[in-house]
Structure formats: structure tokens, C-alpha cells
Short mmCIF file of C-alpha atoms in Angstrom, two decimals:
data_model
loop_
_atom_site.label_atom_id
_atom_site.label_comp_id
_atom_site.label_asym_id
_atom_site.label_seq_id
_atom_site.Cartn_x
_atom_site.Cartn_y
_atom_site.Cartn_z
CA MET A 205 9.45 11.81 -22.03
CA PRO A 206 6.30 12.36 -20.26
CA THR A 207 6.63 12.48 -16.31
CA PRO A 208 6.34 8.87 -15.26
CA PHE A 209 2.86 8.19 -13.94
CA HIS A 210 2.33 5.26 -11.42
CA VAL A 211 -0.49 2.99 -11.48
CA PHE A 212 -1.39 0.81 -8.19
CA LEU A 213 -4.10 -1.74 -7.84
CA GLU A 214 -6.00 -2.49 -4.88
CA VAL A 215 -6.53 -6.16 -4.54
CA ASP A 216 -8.74 -6.75 -1.37
CA GLY A 217 -11.72 -8.84 -1.27
CA GLY A 218 -13.97 -8.91 -4.67
CA GLY A 219 -13.90 -5.30 -5.26
CA TRP A 220 -14.82 -1.85 -3.75
CA HIS A 221 -18.60 -2.51 -4.14
CA PRO A 222 -19.83 -4.32 -1.03
CA ALA A 223 -21.92 -6.47 -3.47
CA ALA A 224 -18.88 -7.15 -5.44
CA TRP A 225 -18.60 -10.76 -4.17
CA ARG A 226 -21.83 -11.50 -5.63
CA ARG A 227 -20.55 -11.03 -9.03
CA SER A 228 -17.10 -12.43 -8.77
CA ARG A 229 -16.03 -15.94 -10.42
CA SER A 230 -14.83 -17.13 -7.17
CA THR A 231 -16.76 -17.80 -3.97
CA PRO A 232 -16.09 -15.51 -0.92
CA ASP A 233 -13.93 -18.02 0.93
CA GLN A 234 -11.44 -18.05 -1.98
CA VAL A 235 -9.96 -14.76 -0.74
CA PHE A 236 -8.02 -17.24 1.55
CA PHE A 237 -6.96 -19.18 -1.60
CA PRO A 238 -3.11 -18.33 -2.55
CA ALA A 239 -3.82 -19.00 -6.08
CA ARG A 240 -6.22 -15.91 -6.65
CA LEU A 241 -3.91 -13.59 -5.13
CA ARG A 242 -0.78 -14.77 -7.12
CA GLU A 243 -2.92 -14.59 -10.35
CA PHE A 244 -3.42 -10.98 -9.68
CA ALA A 245 0.11 -10.28 -8.85
CA VAL A 246 1.48 -12.12 -11.90
CA THR A 247 -0.94 -9.88 -13.99
CA ALA A 248 -0.59 -6.60 -12.43
CA GLN A 249 3.19 -7.03 -12.76
CA ALA A 250 3.35 -8.29 -16.33
CA GLN A 251 0.91 -5.06 -17.40
CA GLY A 252 3.63 -3.04 -15.76
CA LEU A 253 1.83 -1.54 -12.93
CA THR A 254 3.51 0.07 -10.20
CA GLY A 255 2.35 -1.90 -7.05
CA LEU A 256 -0.46 -3.56 -5.48
CA THR A 257 -2.04 -2.44 -2.20
CA PHE A 258 -3.68 -4.66 0.43
CA GLU A 259 -6.25 -3.21 2.66
CA ASP A 260 -6.98 -4.31 6.24
CA SER A 261 -9.22 -3.67 9.14
CA THR A 262 -9.73 -4.82 12.52
CA ALA A 263 -13.43 -4.32 12.07
CA PRO A 264 -15.95 -6.29 9.94
CA ASP A 265 -15.76 -5.31 6.37
CA PRO A 266 -19.07 -6.11 4.24
CA ARG A 267 -16.87 -6.45 1.28
CA ASN A 268 -15.53 -9.42 2.45
CA PRO A 269 -18.14 -11.41 4.33
CA VAL A 270 -15.92 -14.56 5.14
CA GLY A 271 -13.17 -11.98 6.75
CA HIS A 272 -9.88 -11.49 5.19
CA LEU A 273 -6.15 -12.34 5.82
CA ASP A 274 -3.86 -9.82 7.57
CA ALA A 275 -2.61 -7.50 4.71
CA VAL A 276 0.98 -7.89 5.50
CA GLN A 277 1.20 -11.73 5.27
CA ARG A 278 -0.76 -11.33 1.79
CA ALA A 279 1.97 -9.11 0.72
CA ALA A 280 4.81 -11.24 2.00
CA PHE A 281 3.56 -14.41 0.23
CA LEU A 282 3.90 -12.41 -3.00
CA ALA A 283 7.35 -11.60 -2.23
CA GLY A 284 8.63 -14.60 -3.70
CA THR A 285 6.46 -14.86 -6.69
CA THR A 286 7.24 -11.27 -7.98
CA ASP A 287 10.55 -9.62 -8.79
CA ALA A 288 9.24 -6.00 -9.95
CA VAL A 289 5.88 -4.98 -8.83
CA GLY A 290 5.91 -3.04 -5.45
CA LEU A 291 4.04 -4.59 -2.39
CA LEU A 292 2.09 -2.49 -0.15
CA PRO A 293 -0.25 -3.56 2.84
CA VAL A 294 -2.06 -1.41 5.05
CA ALA A 295 -0.79 -1.87 8.76
CA ALA A 296 -2.75 0.68 11.04
CA THR A 297 -0.98 2.80 13.85
CA THR A 298 -3.75 3.37 16.30
CA TYR A 299 -3.47 0.19 18.40
CA SER A 300 -0.28 -1.38 17.05
CA GLU A 301 3.08 -1.75 18.49
CA PRO A 302 5.19 0.64 16.54
CA PHE A 303 8.17 -2.03 17.06
CA HIS A 304 5.95 -4.85 15.51
CA VAL A 305 4.95 -2.66 12.47
CA ALA A 306 8.73 -1.62 12.06
CA ALA A 307 9.63 -5.27 12.31
CA GLN A 308 7.00 -6.25 9.86
CA ILE A 309 7.81 -3.93 7.35
CA ALA A 310 11.46 -4.12 7.27
CA SER A 311 11.21 -8.01 6.83
CA LEU A 312 8.98 -7.63 4.16
CA ASP A 313 11.42 -5.36 2.50
CA HIS A 314 14.11 -7.93 2.92
CA SER A 315 12.00 -10.69 1.35
CA SER A 316 11.01 -8.70 -1.73
CA HIS A 317 14.39 -7.20 -2.08
CA GLY A 318 13.41 -3.53 -1.53
CA ARG A 319 9.55 -3.63 -2.88
CA ALA A 320 8.13 -2.88 0.43
CA GLY A 321 5.60 0.12 0.93
CA TRP A 322 3.67 0.79 4.25
CA ILE A 323 0.15 2.50 4.14
CA ALA A 324 0.03 3.88 7.49
CA THR A 325 -3.70 4.29 8.48
CA THR A 326 -5.86 5.13 11.65
CA SER A 327 -8.18 2.88 13.04
CA PRO A 328 -11.88 3.89 13.25
CA ALA A 329 -13.31 4.22 16.87
CA ARG A 330 -16.03 1.47 16.05
CA ALA A 331 -12.94 -0.70 16.12
CA ALA A 332 -11.68 0.14 19.29
CA ARG A 333 -14.95 -0.14 20.75
CA ALA A 334 -15.41 -3.62 19.38
CA VAL A 335 -12.69 -5.00 21.27
CA ASP A 336 -13.12 -2.96 24.68
CA LEU A 337 -10.20 -0.57 24.10
CA PRO A 338 -10.19 2.99 24.66
CA VAL A 339 -10.78 5.23 21.73
CA ALA A 340 -8.03 7.30 20.67
CA ALA A 341 -8.23 11.14 21.37
CA ASP A 342 -6.20 12.28 18.38
CA PRO A 343 -5.35 9.25 15.84
CA ALA A 344 -3.82 11.53 13.60
CA ALA A 345 -1.13 12.68 15.84
CA GLU A 346 -0.75 8.97 16.86
CA LEU A 347 -0.12 8.07 13.19
CA ALA A 348 2.68 10.61 12.98
CA ASP A 349 4.48 9.74 16.29
CA VAL A 350 4.43 5.99 14.90
CA VAL A 351 5.60 6.89 11.68
CA ARG A 352 8.23 8.81 13.40
CA ALA A 353 9.31 6.08 15.48
CA VAL A 354 9.17 3.28 12.89
CA ARG A 355 11.42 5.43 10.74
CA ALA A 356 13.67 5.66 13.81
CA LEU A 357 13.72 1.70 14.22
CA TRP A 358 14.49 1.22 10.58
CA ASP A 359 17.68 3.41 10.90
CA SER A 360 18.56 1.84 14.44
CA TRP A 361 20.83 -0.58 12.32
CA GLU A 362 23.41 1.13 10.12
CA ASP A 363 23.89 -0.37 6.72
CA ASP A 364 27.16 -1.81 7.65
CA ALA A 365 26.36 -2.99 11.32
CA VAL A 366 26.57 -6.64 10.12
CA VAL A 367 30.47 -7.50 9.83
CA ARG A 368 30.07 -11.33 10.01
CA ASP A 369 33.91 -11.19 11.08
CA VAL A 370 34.66 -14.99 11.66
CA ALA A 371 38.33 -14.27 13.08
CA THR A 372 36.82 -12.43 15.98
CA GLY A 373 33.72 -14.41 16.21
CA ARG A 374 31.46 -10.97 15.77
CA TYR A 375 28.53 -11.10 13.78
CA VAL A 376 27.45 -7.20 14.28
CA ASP A 377 29.30 -3.93 15.16
CA ARG A 378 27.84 -2.68 18.44
CA ASP A 379 28.80 0.60 17.60
CA ARG A 380 26.38 0.52 14.42
CA LEU A 381 23.08 -0.36 16.58
CA HIS A 382 21.74 2.39 18.00
CA HIS A 383 18.64 2.74 20.77
CA VAL A 384 16.06 5.21 19.15
CA ASP A 385 14.68 6.59 22.66
CA VAL A 386 11.43 7.56 21.22
CA GLU A 387 9.09 8.91 23.96
CA THR A 388 5.57 10.43 23.47
CA GLY A 389 4.05 10.82 26.75
CA ARG A 390 1.68 7.96 25.74
CA TRP A 391 4.13 5.08 24.99
CA SER A 392 7.77 4.89 24.59
CA VAL A 393 10.32 2.87 22.28
CA LYS A 394 14.07 1.92 22.98
CA GLY A 395 15.21 -0.08 20.13
CA PRO A 396 17.12 -1.27 18.21
CA LEU A 397 15.06 -3.18 16.18
CA THR A 398 15.63 -7.00 15.58
CA VAL A 399 15.93 -6.67 12.11
CA PRO A 400 18.78 -4.96 10.11
CA ARG A 401 18.52 -1.94 7.88
CA SER A 402 16.39 -3.33 4.95
CA PRO A 403 17.31 -2.82 0.94
CA GLN A 404 15.55 0.47 0.95
CA GLY A 405 16.87 1.72 4.31
CA GLN A 406 13.46 3.00 4.84
CA SER A 407 10.36 1.61 2.99
CA VAL A 408 7.95 3.89 1.27
CA VAL A 409 5.62 5.40 3.73
CA VAL A 410 1.98 5.96 2.55
CA VAL A 411 -0.25 8.05 4.07
CA HIS A 412 -4.01 8.90 3.45
CA GLU A 413 -4.37 12.88 3.20
CA ARG A 414 -7.05 12.82 5.92
CA ASP A 415 -4.46 11.30 8.50
CA LEU A 416 -1.78 14.05 7.68
CA THR A 417 -0.76 16.47 10.40
CA PRO A 418 1.90 19.05 9.77
CA THR A 419 4.74 16.78 11.27
CA THR A 420 3.63 13.48 9.38
CA HIS A 421 6.73 12.36 7.50
CA ALA A 422 5.27 10.50 4.33
CA ASP A 423 6.73 9.70 1.01
CA VAL A 424 3.32 9.26 -0.67
CA VAL A 425 -0.01 10.90 0.04
CA LEU A 426 -3.29 9.33 -1.15
CA SER A 427 -6.07 11.66 -1.73
CA GLY A 428 -9.71 11.50 -3.10
CA ASP A 429 -9.55 15.25 -4.33
CA GLU A 430 -9.52 15.74 -7.78
CA GLY A 431 -8.17 19.23 -7.18
CA ALA A 432 -4.94 17.55 -5.62
CA ARG A 433 -1.64 18.48 -7.26
CA ARG A 434 1.86 17.63 -6.92
CA THR A 435 4.46 20.12 -5.42
CA ALA A 436 8.53 20.17 -6.03
CA GLY A 437 10.08 18.56 -3.00
CA GLY A 438 6.63 17.49 -1.34
CA PRO A 439 5.40 13.93 -1.16
CA LEU A 440 4.03 11.97 -4.32
CA VAL A 441 0.31 12.71 -4.85
CA VAL A 442 -1.63 9.66 -5.75
CA LEU A 443 -5.21 9.99 -6.22
CA ASP A 444 -7.63 7.15 -5.09
CA VAL A 445 -10.13 6.14 -7.85
CA GLU A 446 -13.10 3.50 -7.85
CA PHE A 447 -13.91 2.80 -11.01
CA ALA A 448 -16.48 0.43 -12.96
CA LEU A 449 -16.28 -0.04 -16.68
CA ASP A 450 -18.36 -0.92 -19.75
CA THR A 451 -18.27 -4.89 -20.17
CA GLU A 452 -18.99 -6.56 -23.29
CA ALA A 453 -22.58 -7.64 -21.92
CA HIS A 454 -23.38 -4.59 -19.80
CA ALA A 455 -23.03 -1.07 -19.44
CA ALA A 456 -20.99 0.24 -16.53
CA ALA A 457 -24.06 2.29 -15.11
CA ASP A 458 -26.27 -0.83 -15.61
CA ARG A 459 -23.83 -2.84 -13.70
CA LEU A 460 -23.39 -0.14 -10.81
CA ALA A 461 -27.11 -0.48 -10.48
CA ALA A 462 -27.53 -3.84 -10.17
CA LEU A 463 -24.80 -3.68 -7.46
CA ASP A 464 -26.59 -1.01 -5.64
CA ALA A 465 -29.67 -2.93 -5.66
CA ASP A 466 -27.96 -5.75 -3.79
CA ALA A 467 -26.06 -3.42 -1.22
CA ALA A 468 -25.91 0.19 -1.31
CA ALA A 469 -22.19 1.66 -1.64
CA PRO A 470 -21.52 4.02 0.93
CA ALA A 471 -19.52 7.15 0.30
CA SER A 472 -15.71 6.48 0.53
CA GLY A 473 -14.22 9.79 0.05
CA ARG A 474 -12.59 8.38 -3.20
CA ILE A 475 -12.94 9.57 -6.73
CA ARG A 476 -15.69 7.36 -8.37
CA TRP A 477 -15.58 7.18 -12.37
CA SER A 478 -17.46 4.84 -14.68
CA GLY A 479 -17.94 4.21 -18.57
CA SER A 480 -15.71 2.99 -21.16
CA GLY A 481 -12.16 1.44 -20.91
CA GLU A 482 -11.01 3.97 -23.58
CA GLY A 483 -13.00 6.86 -21.73
CA PHE A 484 -11.07 5.76 -18.39
CA ALA A 485 -7.72 5.89 -20.24
CA ARG A 486 -8.17 9.49 -21.41
CA TYR A 487 -9.34 10.41 -17.71
CA LEU A 488 -6.42 8.94 -16.29
CA SER A 489 -3.89 10.77 -18.90
CA GLY A 490 -5.51 13.86 -17.79
CA LEU A 491 -4.53 13.12 -14.28
CA ALA A 492 -1.05 12.55 -15.43
CA GLY A 493 -0.42 16.29 -15.65
CA SER A 494 -1.25 17.16 -12.37
CA VAL A 495 -0.53 13.95 -9.86
CA ASN A 496 2.01 11.33 -9.59
CA GLY A 497 -0.24 8.41 -9.92
CA VAL A 498 -3.46 6.90 -9.32
CA ARG A 499 -4.52 3.70 -7.15
CA LEU A 500 -7.57 2.11 -8.96
CA HIS A 501 -10.26 0.12 -7.03
CA ALA A 502 -12.57 -2.15 -9.23
CA ALA A 503 -15.93 -2.05 -8.40
CA VAL A 504 -15.79 -6.01 -9.16
CA LEU A 505 -12.38 -7.07 -9.64
CA ASP A 506 -12.78 -10.01 -11.87
CA GLU A 507 -15.22 -8.02 -14.33
CA ASP A 508 -13.54 -4.41 -14.34
CA LEU A 509 -9.78 -5.79 -14.57
CA ARG A 510 -10.47 -7.90 -17.85
CA THR A 511 -11.66 -4.45 -19.46
CA LEU A 512 -8.91 -2.29 -18.05
CA LEU A 513 -6.40 -4.97 -19.43
CA ARG A 514 -7.90 -4.98 -22.95
CA THR A 515 -8.45 -1.13 -23.18
CA THR A 516 -7.10 1.14 -20.65
CA LEU A 517 -3.62 0.02 -19.93
CA PRO A 518 -3.04 -0.43 -23.47
CA ALA A 519 -4.01 3.19 -24.17
CA LEU A 520 -1.88 4.52 -21.30
CA ARG A 521 1.01 2.32 -22.90
CA VAL A 522 0.67 4.06 -26.33
CA ALA A 523 0.69 7.53 -24.63
CA ARG A 524 4.03 6.37 -22.97
CA LEU A 525 2.46 7.10 -19.21
CA LEU A 526 3.00 3.47 -18.05
CA GLN A 527 6.23 2.59 -17.44
CA ALA A 528 6.90 -1.05 -16.06
CA PRO A 529 9.16 -1.40 -13.03
CA VAL A 530 12.36 -3.22 -13.77
CA ALA A 531 13.03 -6.54 -12.25
CA GLY A 532 15.07 -5.84 -9.16
CA ALA A 533 14.51 -2.39 -8.81
CA THR A 534 13.45 -1.30 -5.41
CA LEU A 535 9.84 0.77 -5.11
CA ARG A 536 11.89 3.76 -4.14
CA SER A 537 13.93 3.95 -7.27
CA THR A 538 10.64 3.14 -9.23
CA LEU A 539 8.95 6.32 -7.60
CA GLY A 540 12.16 8.09 -8.25
CA LEU A 541 12.81 8.58 -4.38
CA ALA A 542 16.01 8.64 -2.75
CA ARG A 543 17.34 6.12 -0.60
CA PRO A 544 17.30 8.01 3.02
CA VAL A 545 20.41 8.85 4.74
CA ASN A 546 20.77 6.83 8.04
CA GLN A 547 19.97 9.49 10.87
CA PHE A 548 22.21 7.44 13.31
CA ALA A 549 25.07 6.87 10.78
CA THR A 550 28.48 8.02 12.04
CA ALA A 551 30.70 7.94 9.13
#
């Protein structure tokens, strides 16, 4: 049996290219409509993808000319309309309260029955300047501290803290709730959280390679380096890949040239691939020997996703690389990650 290869799909806006919205079959304002988001989710789940990711930013994004909805809210909306695919929103750490992030992601894990992930990112300096906030001196160190605080908050309720003892009138066992007492010198968190421990114990924490420090506790690392390799005992390695595929009407190179004529695509730090759907399947199959998966960013979601479904994904299934998540399974179990032991557990 081949090593499981996980495929995630980013579904923000019209695609990774800043001119994608000009080629979409929907109008830009339809990024606010639930039907479009639901269609992506149902399709991704039916095709056996591991998870959907939801970008977010406090700064204006040219890919979304009318703006976009909060990433955690979009993921939460899909929790009730899916039962297998993972849901992984971005929640930046630079200017967010760790307590609020912990409560949001824990709530998503409850509502999705254990399919929540958290893409922890830093915010660019321009985002701070736009709202007159001080620029963080070391955003990556801040992220590591926030991840530590959030994981502690997720553990602040032991798994069996809720007793619902009608005879004594007790809802929780107070001895199984814990203060986390995280103090960084810049902020402090007391706890406990307002949300009981979620189905996964701790949701899957995903961090970009560029934001890692030696102390960052990540379950999955996103990388744009084709030379990245998985390591025994280390976090899973998932490559960020932007792609554009040949369609029935146009070659991928011609499509990209037309998009670039409308708006130049800035360097993103991700791998960029273009060509036929069959060739893309061969490329991804080659990656399966060195990394745990890929996160795919379509140049134009409405165009590239059709070719991906028709040619690339069937080839991966034939190669037994694409293994669909099981309905009811947690994201951790799908990824082969153990459920963390509660750091405060007393028995």
C-alpha cells in the first residue's frame, strides 16, 4: 500500500491569480454567496480530497476586489454540510487574542465533529500600518507563543470535565478545569477556555515554513520548496503548489499569458506548475515519494478545477495515492496523527 498522499484545495476568491475573478463564471460579489462555497465543498469531498483551506487577510487583496468573508466563519458554515473533508481556516496570530483564536477553532472542531485544522499565520507589517497598530518586532516568535497558549487553552478542560450530574446539580468537575497561566512579557493568558475540549483534543495546527521557529509546535508544515522532505517523527510536510491546466479551449501557457495581461501575478513563494492535467498527475505522483501531500491553488478555480477533476484526480486514484477521508473520521485520524494527551490530565 503506497504512503497516503493528502491533497488539500484552497478555495478563496476566484483563484490564485489576481485576474482570476475576470475569468470566473460567477461575479466577484458571489464570494459572499453560500451556494458557491457549498459547491466547492461537496465536490472536494466527493472527489476524496483531504481538506479545504480558507485564506484570510486583514489587508486588501487584489484577488478579491469586493472583499471576502472571515475564514473561520466560512469553514464553520461548511461544517454542517460535509461529513468527511477537513476544514482548515487561516487565523493570524500577530494581532489576534490567543483566547479568541482558541475558542473559534475549538468551536469549529465541535461543530465539524473533529475535522478542524488551524492555519496559523503572521500578519504583514502593512496590515498593521493600515489600522495604525504597532508593527510586531518578531511575528514568528509571536506565532510560536500564540500556538503554545492556544494548545494550553484547548487542554484547559480535561476530556471528562463535563459531568452533568443531575443528582448533585454539578455540570462540570471544577478539579478538571485548569488555568493555563501563559505569560510572554507582551501578553498573558489565564484561562480556562470557555469551550470544552473538542473531539480532536487539539485541532491540527498548520504553519508555513517561513513562520517557523525552533519552538513552534506544528503538526503540519506548509512549504514552497520542492526540495522539502518529510522526516520520521517530524511534522507532516505539505507543498504549496499553484497550478494552471490545459483546458479544452486553451493551453495553460496561453491562459496564463492572458491573465498576466490583465494583472501581473506577484511572486508568492509557492511552487508554480502549468501544463496538461495528465502531466500534473505525474508531477504529483513524483512528489508523493518525498512529502506527505500538497495544497493546490488553482489559477482560476472555475476553469482549472474542471480539468483537475476530469484528468488529474482520476489518475491519482488509479495510482492508489488519493485515499478519501472516511465519513465521521477526525482530521487527525485521516492524517495519521495521534490525539494529543491532555497536558493537565490528572488521571
